[in-house]
Amino acid sequence: MKYQYTPEDDLYFRQCLSELLAHPAIEQLKEIPQHKGGTTYAHCVSVAGTAYRLARRLGWKIDIRALVNGAMLHDYYLYDTRTMPWSDYRHSLVHPKLAVENAEKHFDLDARERNIILSHMWPIPGTPLPRSREAWLICVADKLCAFRELYLKKR
Ligand SMILES: [Fe+2]
Ligand SMILES: [Fe+2]
């Protein structure tokens, strides 16, 4: 059965997001460029909103806090890809693991949140399968947002 989202759920989503955005460790994402002139901070906020709207649309009951934590930390790799000697493929494979490593210096992640981050590049070979509704939502929302940022945004 589909879950009917309530205004309280929307409020809780916004609360979880603002709590995390007020965390000093999240500030750093504003300095990391991503996708043609944007920042990782803006990308992660878009992923959170898109994933939450998808959950609403699908009527999937989810853990809203885990979804928001996963969205804001899925790209917590903290380097500018343009300054790294790595290929795009190597970045795709490595950055989710670095994101978990970096995030765990500031946040206590549970197994589900760790899987959300580690699996967001699925189906790239070598990437673990998303194991929760929250992980599937972030995996899809990340691709939608990246496509929008790369190909549809005016600058
Ligand atoms: Fe990523
Ligand atoms: Fe991403």
Coordinates of C-alpha atoms and ligand atoms in Angstrom, one line a residue:
M1 CA 0.0 0.0 0.0
K2 CA 1.2 3.5 -0.8
Y3 CA 2.1 5.7 2.1
Q4 CA 0.4 9.1 2.1
Y5 CA 2.8 11.9 2.9
T6 CA 1.6 14.5 5.4
P7 CA 2.7 18.2 5.9
E8 CA 4.4 16.9 9.1
D9 CA 6.6 14.7 6.9
D10 CA 7.5 17.6 4.7
L11 CA 8.3 19.7 7.8
Y12 CA 10.5 16.9 9.2
F13 CA 12.4 16.6 5.9
R14 CA 13.1 20.4 6.0
Q15 CA 14.1 20.1 9.7
C16 CA 16.5 17.3 9.1
L17 CA 18.0 19.1 6.1
S18 CA 18.5 22.4 7.9
E19 CA 20.0 20.7 11.0
L20 CA 22.6 19.1 8.7
L21 CA 23.2 22.3 6.7
A22 CA 24.0 24.1 10.0
H23 CA 26.7 21.5 10.7
P24 CA 30.2 23.1 10.2
A25 CA 31.5 19.9 8.4
I26 CA 28.9 20.4 5.7
E27 CA 30.2 24.0 5.0
Q28 CA 33.3 22.5 3.2
L29 CA 31.1 21.2 0.4
K30 CA 30.6 24.8 -0.7
E31 CA 34.3 25.0 -1.7
I32 CA 34.2 21.8 -3.8
P33 CA 33.2 22.5 -7.5
Q34 CA 31.1 19.9 -9.3
H35 CA 29.4 19.6 -12.6
K36 CA 30.3 22.7 -14.7
G37 CA 30.4 25.6 -12.3
G38 CA 28.2 24.3 -9.5
T39 CA 29.3 23.1 -6.1
T40 CA 29.0 19.8 -4.3
Y41 CA 26.9 21.5 -1.7
A42 CA 24.3 22.6 -4.2
H43 CA 24.4 19.2 -5.9
C44 CA 23.8 17.4 -2.6
V45 CA 20.9 19.7 -1.6
S46 CA 19.3 19.0 -5.0
V47 CA 19.8 15.2 -4.5
A48 CA 18.1 15.4 -1.1
G49 CA 15.1 17.3 -2.5
T50 CA 14.8 15.1 -5.6
A51 CA 15.0 11.9 -3.6
Y52 CA 12.4 13.1 -1.1
R53 CA 10.0 14.1 -4.0
L54 CA 10.5 10.7 -5.6
A55 CA 9.7 9.0 -2.3
R56 CA 6.5 11.1 -2.1
R57 CA 5.6 10.3 -5.7
L58 CA 6.1 6.6 -5.2
G59 CA 4.3 6.6 -1.9
W60 CA 7.4 4.9 -0.3
K61 CA 7.6 5.2 3.4
I62 CA 11.2 5.9 4.2
D63 CA 13.5 7.0 7.0
I64 CA 13.7 10.7 6.2
R65 CA 16.7 11.4 8.3
A66 CA 18.7 8.6 6.7
L67 CA 17.7 9.8 3.3
V68 CA 18.9 13.4 4.1
N69 CA 22.1 12.2 5.7
G70 CA 22.8 10.0 2.7
A71 CA 22.1 12.8 0.2
M72 CA 24.3 15.3 2.0
L73 CA 27.2 12.9 2.5
H74 CA 27.1 10.8 -0.7
D75 CA 29.8 13.0 -2.4
Y76 CA 31.7 13.9 0.8
Y77 CA 35.1 13.1 -1.0
L78 CA 36.4 16.7 -0.6
Y79 CA 38.7 17.2 -3.5
D80 CA 38.4 19.1 -6.8
T81 CA 38.3 16.4 -9.5
R82 CA 40.1 18.8 -11.9
T83 CA 43.2 18.7 -9.7
M84 CA 43.4 14.9 -9.4
P85 CA 45.4 12.8 -11.8
W86 CA 42.7 10.1 -11.8
S87 CA 40.5 9.1 -14.7
D88 CA 36.8 9.6 -14.5
Y89 CA 36.4 5.9 -14.1
R90 CA 38.8 5.8 -11.1
H91 CA 37.0 8.8 -9.5
S92 CA 33.6 7.0 -10.0
L93 CA 34.9 3.9 -8.3
V94 CA 36.9 5.5 -5.4
H95 CA 34.9 8.6 -4.3
P96 CA 32.0 6.8 -2.5
K97 CA 34.6 5.0 -0.3
L98 CA 36.4 8.3 0.4
A99 CA 33.1 9.9 1.2
V100 CA 32.3 7.3 3.9
E101 CA 35.8 7.6 5.3
N102 CA 35.6 11.4 5.5
A103 CA 32.0 11.5 6.7
E104 CA 32.8 9.1 9.6
K105 CA 35.3 11.7 11.0
H106 CA 32.3 13.9 11.8
F107 CA 29.2 11.8 11.8
D108 CA 28.1 8.4 13.2
L109 CA 26.8 6.6 10.2
D110 CA 24.7 3.4 10.5
A111 CA 24.9 0.5 8.1
R112 CA 22.1 1.8 5.9
E113 CA 23.6 5.3 5.6
R114 CA 27.0 3.7 4.8
N115 CA 25.3 1.6 2.0
I116 CA 23.5 4.7 0.6
I117 CA 26.9 6.4 0.1
L118 CA 28.8 3.3 -1.1
S119 CA 26.1 2.2 -3.6
H120 CA 25.2 5.6 -5.1
M121 CA 27.3 5.0 -8.3
W122 CA 25.5 1.6 -9.0
P123 CA 25.5 0.1 -11.7
I124 CA 29.2 0.9 -12.2
P125 CA 31.0 -2.4 -11.9
G126 CA 32.6 -2.9 -8.5
T127 CA 29.9 -0.8 -6.8
P128 CA 27.7 -2.5 -4.1
L129 CA 24.0 -2.9 -4.7
P130 CA 21.7 -0.3 -3.0
R131 CA 20.1 -2.3 -0.1
S132 CA 17.3 0.0 1.0
R133 CA 14.6 2.2 -0.4
E134 CA 16.6 5.2 0.7
A135 CA 19.7 3.9 -1.2
W136 CA 17.7 3.3 -4.4
L137 CA 16.2 6.8 -4.2
I138 CA 19.6 8.5 -3.8
C139 CA 21.1 6.4 -6.6
V140 CA 18.4 7.5 -9.0
A141 CA 18.2 11.1 -7.7
D142 CA 21.9 11.5 -8.1
K143 CA 21.7 10.6 -11.7
L144 CA 18.8 12.9 -12.4
C145 CA 20.5 15.8 -10.7
A146 CA 23.9 15.2 -12.4
F147 CA 22.1 15.1 -15.8
R148 CA 20.3 18.3 -15.0
E149 CA 23.4 20.0 -13.8
L150 CA 25.5 18.9 -16.7
Y151 CA 23.1 19.3 -19.6
L152 CA 20.1 21.4 -18.7
K153 CA 21.4 24.2 -16.5
K154 CA 21.8 27.6 -18.1
R155 CA 24.9 29.5 -17.1
Ligands
FE1 FE 29.0 10.7 -6.5
FE2 FE 26.4 13.0 -6.6

